[in-house]
mmCIF file of C-alpha atoms in Angstrom:
data_model
loop_
_atom_site.group_PDB
_atom_site.id
_atom_site.type_symbol
_atom_site.label_atom_id
_atom_site.label_comp_id
_atom_site.label_asym_id
_atom_site.label_seq_id
_atom_site.Cartn_x
_atom_site.Cartn_y
_atom_site.Cartn_z
ATOM 1 C CA MET A 115 3.016 -8.856 -2.264
ATOM 2 C CA SER A 116 2.859 -7.783 -5.877
ATOM 3 C CA THR A 117 3.971 -4.201 -6.429
ATOM 4 C CA SER A 118 5.258 -1.869 -9.080
ATOM 5 C CA ILE A 119 8.709 -1.764 -7.455
ATOM 6 C CA ASP A 120 10.983 -4.766 -7.866
ATOM 7 C CA PRO A 121 12.994 -6.105 -4.896
ATOM 8 C CA GLU A 122 16.338 -5.151 -6.447
ATOM 9 C CA SER A 123 15.367 -1.485 -6.730
ATOM 10 C CA LEU A 124 14.108 -1.486 -3.135
ATOM 11 C CA ALA A 125 17.333 -3.094 -1.944
ATOM 12 C CA ALA A 126 19.366 -0.538 -3.893
ATOM 13 C CA ARG A 127 17.570 2.295 -2.072
ATOM 14 C CA LEU A 128 18.348 0.885 1.387
ATOM 15 C CA GLY A 129 20.418 3.279 3.453
ATOM 16 C CA THR A 130 20.477 5.985 0.785
ATOM 17 C CA ALA A 131 18.170 8.419 2.590
ATOM 18 C CA ASN A 132 19.953 11.493 3.866
ATOM 19 C CA TYR A 133 18.062 12.778 6.909
ATOM 20 C CA PRO A 134 18.817 16.028 8.711
ATOM 21 C CA PRO A 135 20.589 15.510 12.076
ATOM 22 C CA VAL A 136 17.432 16.249 14.103
ATOM 23 C CA GLN A 137 18.683 14.254 17.120
ATOM 24 C CA ALA A 138 21.629 16.666 17.456
ATOM 25 C CA TRP A 139 19.639 19.878 17.173
ATOM 26 C CA LYS A 140 18.849 21.805 20.397
ATOM 27 C CA PRO A 141 16.423 24.528 19.270
ATOM 28 C CA SER A 142 15.685 27.452 21.578
ATOM 29 C CA ILE A 143 12.171 28.191 20.292
ATOM 30 C CA LYS A 144 9.539 25.676 21.422
ATOM 31 C CA GLY A 145 5.856 25.509 20.633
ATOM 32 C CA GLU A 146 2.990 23.483 19.226
ATOM 33 C CA MET A 147 1.686 23.021 15.721
ATOM 34 C CA ALA A 148 -1.840 22.027 14.689
ATOM 35 C CA LEU A 149 -0.481 18.989 12.863
ATOM 36 C CA ARG A 150 -1.841 15.510 13.500
ATOM 37 C CA ILE A 151 -0.859 12.147 12.065
ATOM 38 C CA THR A 152 -3.919 9.914 12.174
ATOM 39 C CA ARG A 153 -3.903 6.192 12.872
ATOM 40 C CA ASP A 154 -4.411 5.526 9.158
ATOM 41 C CA GLY A 155 -1.301 7.547 8.218
ATOM 42 C CA GLU A 156 -3.039 10.734 7.088
ATOM 43 C CA TRP A 157 -1.100 13.934 7.843
ATOM 44 C CA MET A 158 -3.579 16.669 8.808
ATOM 45 C CA TYR A 159 -2.893 20.383 9.269
ATOM 46 C CA GLN A 160 -5.659 22.273 11.100
ATOM 47 C CA ASP A 161 -7.963 19.280 10.487
ATOM 48 C CA SER A 162 -7.373 19.314 6.706
ATOM 49 C CA PRO A 163 -5.370 16.605 4.930
ATOM 50 C CA ILE A 164 -2.002 17.626 3.532
ATOM 51 C CA GLN A 165 -2.400 16.810 -0.153
ATOM 52 C CA ARG A 166 1.222 17.173 -1.292
ATOM 53 C CA PRO A 167 3.265 13.968 -0.768
ATOM 54 C CA ALA A 168 6.533 15.921 -1.105
ATOM 55 C CA LEU A 169 5.519 18.161 1.806
ATOM 56 C CA VAL A 170 4.614 15.140 3.948
ATOM 57 C CA ARG A 171 8.019 13.585 3.170
ATOM 58 C CA LEU A 172 9.760 16.851 4.092
ATOM 59 C CA LEU A 173 7.902 17.053 7.411
ATOM 60 C CA ALA A 174 8.657 13.371 8.095
ATOM 61 C CA SER A 175 12.364 14.038 7.572
ATOM 62 C CA VAL A 176 12.435 16.473 10.522
ATOM 63 C CA LEU A 177 10.217 14.391 12.818
ATOM 64 C CA ARG A 178 11.631 13.354 16.186
ATOM 65 C CA LEU A 179 10.368 11.375 19.175
ATOM 66 C CA ASP A 180 11.773 12.814 22.412
ATOM 67 C CA SER A 181 12.264 11.260 25.838
ATOM 68 C CA ASP A 182 8.944 12.782 26.981
ATOM 69 C CA ALA A 183 7.212 10.378 24.507
ATOM 70 C CA GLU A 184 6.026 13.347 22.431
ATOM 71 C CA TYR A 185 6.605 13.869 18.718
ATOM 72 C CA TYR A 186 8.171 17.075 17.417
ATOM 73 C CA LEU A 187 9.037 18.694 14.118
ATOM 74 C CA VAL A 188 12.552 20.001 14.669
ATOM 75 C CA THR A 189 14.777 22.522 12.912
ATOM 76 C CA PRO A 190 18.011 24.035 14.225
ATOM 77 C CA THR A 191 15.981 26.930 15.696
ATOM 78 C CA GLU A 192 12.458 25.569 16.373
ATOM 79 C CA LYS A 193 10.860 22.538 18.022
ATOM 80 C CA LEU A 194 7.097 22.158 17.492
ATOM 81 C CA ARG A 195 5.063 19.453 19.205
ATOM 82 C CA ILE A 196 2.555 17.610 17.037
ATOM 83 C CA THR A 197 -0.073 14.932 17.689
ATOM 84 C CA VAL A 198 0.443 11.345 16.548
ATOM 85 C CA ASP A 199 -2.510 9.001 17.117
ATOM 86 C CA ASP A 200 -0.480 5.761 17.048
ATOM 87 C CA VAL A 201 2.871 5.842 15.228
ATOM 88 C CA PRO A 202 3.940 8.295 12.521
ATOM 89 C CA PHE A 203 4.388 5.898 9.612
ATOM 90 C CA LEU A 204 2.728 2.963 7.865
ATOM 91 C CA ALA A 205 4.592 0.081 6.222
ATOM 92 C CA VAL A 206 2.681 -0.171 2.946
ATOM 93 C CA GLU A 207 4.808 -2.577 0.933
ATOM 94 C CA VAL A 208 7.118 -5.543 1.563
ATOM 95 C CA GLU A 209 9.418 -7.444 -0.751
ATOM 96 C CA GLN A 210 11.614 -10.443 -0.076
ATOM 97 C CA THR A 211 15.207 -10.613 -1.271
ATOM 98 C CA ARG A 212 17.533 -13.592 -0.980
ATOM 99 C CA THR A 213 21.316 -13.731 -1.094
ATOM 100 C CA ASP A 214 22.932 -17.129 -0.607
ATOM 101 C CA SER A 215 21.026 -18.558 2.355
ATOM 102 C CA HIS A 216 19.930 -15.224 3.867
ATOM 103 C CA GLN A 217 16.551 -13.595 3.473
ATOM 104 C CA SER A 218 15.777 -9.911 3.866
ATOM 105 C CA LEU A 219 12.330 -8.405 4.107
ATOM 106 C CA ILE A 220 12.415 -4.878 2.762
ATOM 107 C CA PHE A 221 9.582 -2.517 3.626
ATOM 108 C CA ARG A 222 8.491 0.775 2.064
ATOM 109 C CA THR A 223 6.620 3.250 4.237
ATOM 110 C CA ASN A 224 3.921 5.723 3.301
ATOM 111 C CA VAL A 225 6.623 8.445 3.282
ATOM 112 C CA ASP A 226 8.910 6.349 1.043
ATOM 113 C CA ASP A 227 11.407 5.285 3.715
ATOM 114 C CA ILE A 228 12.974 1.958 2.733
ATOM 115 C CA VAL A 229 13.775 -0.306 5.696
ATOM 116 C CA ALA A 230 15.032 -3.888 5.907
ATOM 117 C CA ALA A 231 13.917 -5.707 9.043
ATOM 118 C CA ASP A 232 17.016 -6.699 11.026
ATOM 119 C CA ALA A 233 18.468 -6.426 14.533
ATOM 120 C CA GLU A 234 18.416 -2.601 14.321
ATOM 121 C CA HIS A 235 15.022 -2.405 12.616
ATOM 122 C CA GLU A 236 12.957 -4.855 14.605
ATOM 123 C CA LEU A 237 9.542 -6.136 13.672
ATOM 124 C CA TRP A 238 7.099 -6.987 16.479
ATOM 125 C CA VAL A 239 3.419 -7.642 17.022
ATOM 126 C CA ALA A 240 1.508 -5.991 19.869
ATOM 127 C CA ARG A 241 -1.836 -7.130 21.193
ATOM 128 C CA GLY A 242 -4.622 -4.919 19.875
ATOM 129 C CA SER A 243 -8.263 -4.720 20.818
ATOM 130 C CA GLN A 244 -10.798 -7.300 19.715
ATOM 131 C CA ALA A 245 -11.773 -4.885 16.933
ATOM 132 C CA THR A 246 -8.238 -4.246 15.648
ATOM 133 C CA GLY A 247 -6.672 -7.651 16.225
ATOM 134 C CA PRO A 248 -2.877 -7.945 16.372
ATOM 135 C CA LEU A 249 -0.936 -4.749 15.668
ATOM 136 C CA PRO A 250 2.335 -5.354 13.793
ATOM 137 C CA TYR A 251 5.061 -2.687 13.866
ATOM 138 C CA LEU A 252 8.501 -2.026 12.380
ATOM 139 C CA HIS A 253 11.222 0.237 13.771
ATOM 140 C CA VAL A 254 12.138 2.716 11.020
ATOM 141 C CA ARG A 255 14.720 5.126 12.465
ATOM 142 C CA ALA A 256 15.711 7.032 15.610
ATOM 143 C CA GLY A 257 12.778 5.865 17.741
ATOM 144 C CA LEU A 258 10.236 6.303 14.938
ATOM 145 C CA ASN A 259 8.066 3.312 14.067
ATOM 146 C CA ALA A 260 5.667 2.222 11.352
ATOM 147 C CA ARG A 261 2.525 0.173 11.805
ATOM 148 C CA ILE A 262 2.491 -2.627 9.255
ATOM 149 C CA THR A 263 -0.721 -2.402 7.241
ATOM 150 C CA ARG A 264 -3.042 -5.388 7.190
ATOM 151 C CA PRO A 265 -2.281 -6.376 3.542
ATOM 152 C CA VAL A 266 1.471 -6.252 4.241
ATOM 153 C CA PHE A 267 1.014 -8.294 7.436
ATOM 154 C CA TYR A 268 -0.888 -10.907 5.443
ATOM 155 C CA ALA A 269 1.892 -10.894 2.830
ATOM 156 C CA LEU A 270 4.366 -11.732 5.614
ATOM 157 C CA ALA A 271 2.484 -15.018 6.063
ATOM 158 C CA ASP A 272 3.928 -16.102 2.696
ATOM 159 C CA PHE A 273 7.427 -15.810 4.195
ATOM 160 C CA ALA A 274 6.585 -17.299 7.615
ATOM 161 C CA CYS A 275 8.012 -20.480 9.090
ATOM 162 C CA GLN A 276 8.103 -22.274 12.431
ATOM 163 C CA HIS A 277 11.171 -21.600 14.599
ATOM 164 C CA ARG A 278 12.047 -22.894 18.044
ATOM 165 C CA ILE A 279 13.146 -20.378 20.698
ATOM 166 C CA ASP A 280 13.948 -21.617 24.208
ATOM 167 C CA GLY A 281 12.077 -24.844 23.507
ATOM 168 C CA GLN A 282 8.927 -23.100 22.286
ATOM 169 C CA GLU A 283 7.699 -23.044 18.668
ATOM 170 C CA PHE A 284 6.884 -19.673 17.109
ATOM 171 C CA LEU A 285 5.483 -18.734 13.724
ATOM 172 C CA GLY A 286 7.523 -15.877 12.311
ATOM 173 C CA VAL A 287 9.857 -14.555 9.653
ATOM 174 C CA PHE A 288 13.602 -14.343 9.198
ATOM 175 C CA SER A 289 15.129 -11.121 7.923
ATOM 176 C CA GLY A 290 18.636 -9.745 8.113
ATOM 177 C CA GLY A 291 19.808 -12.724 10.149
ATOM 178 C CA ALA A 292 17.168 -12.222 12.863
ATOM 179 C CA PHE A 293 13.930 -14.077 13.596
ATOM 180 C CA PHE A 294 10.757 -12.102 14.304
ATOM 181 C CA PRO A 295 7.702 -13.884 15.755
ATOM 182 C CA LEU A 296 4.432 -12.917 14.089
ATOM 183 C CA GLU A 297 2.556 -13.542 17.312
ATOM 184 C CA CYS A 298 1.513 -10.960 19.894
ATOM 185 C CA THR A 299 4.273 -10.069 22.332
ATOM 186 C CA GLY A 300 2.478 -7.619 24.573
#
């Protein structure tokens, strides 16, 4: 997929994000916030879009998915439940990098997280409705996932190959030493 960011700069940004330790925080104040992340990745506060990308990135940095399958914005003192229609992020860009014989697929999300698909950051395709078709996803961090946008999913086709698993052929992609089928898994 042609972008304004070259693969080397994406690769250089991998693992450089410094997120707050939200998984370790045990806030005493709990509540709800009128914040909703729509299926198309729009962050809405009281039904109005948040227009400042820096604010969205800040909120995303303190986002947590808890064992109750609810999403929360978390600080050391507060935990506020929010609504997420599907998953909190979108994978909006993909680039391929090669070193020796290994390939990495590096994704950028709508909140500027940079993630290479690998054993810790799995890519999978869920069965959608007839209207939506297949729904591809990528694990970003700490239980938080991104839905891969349609143009990025189509770009993955350029990197796809056939691979045999347990005697069955699958169309998919290699990244970070792992193979990810591009077919529906559930």
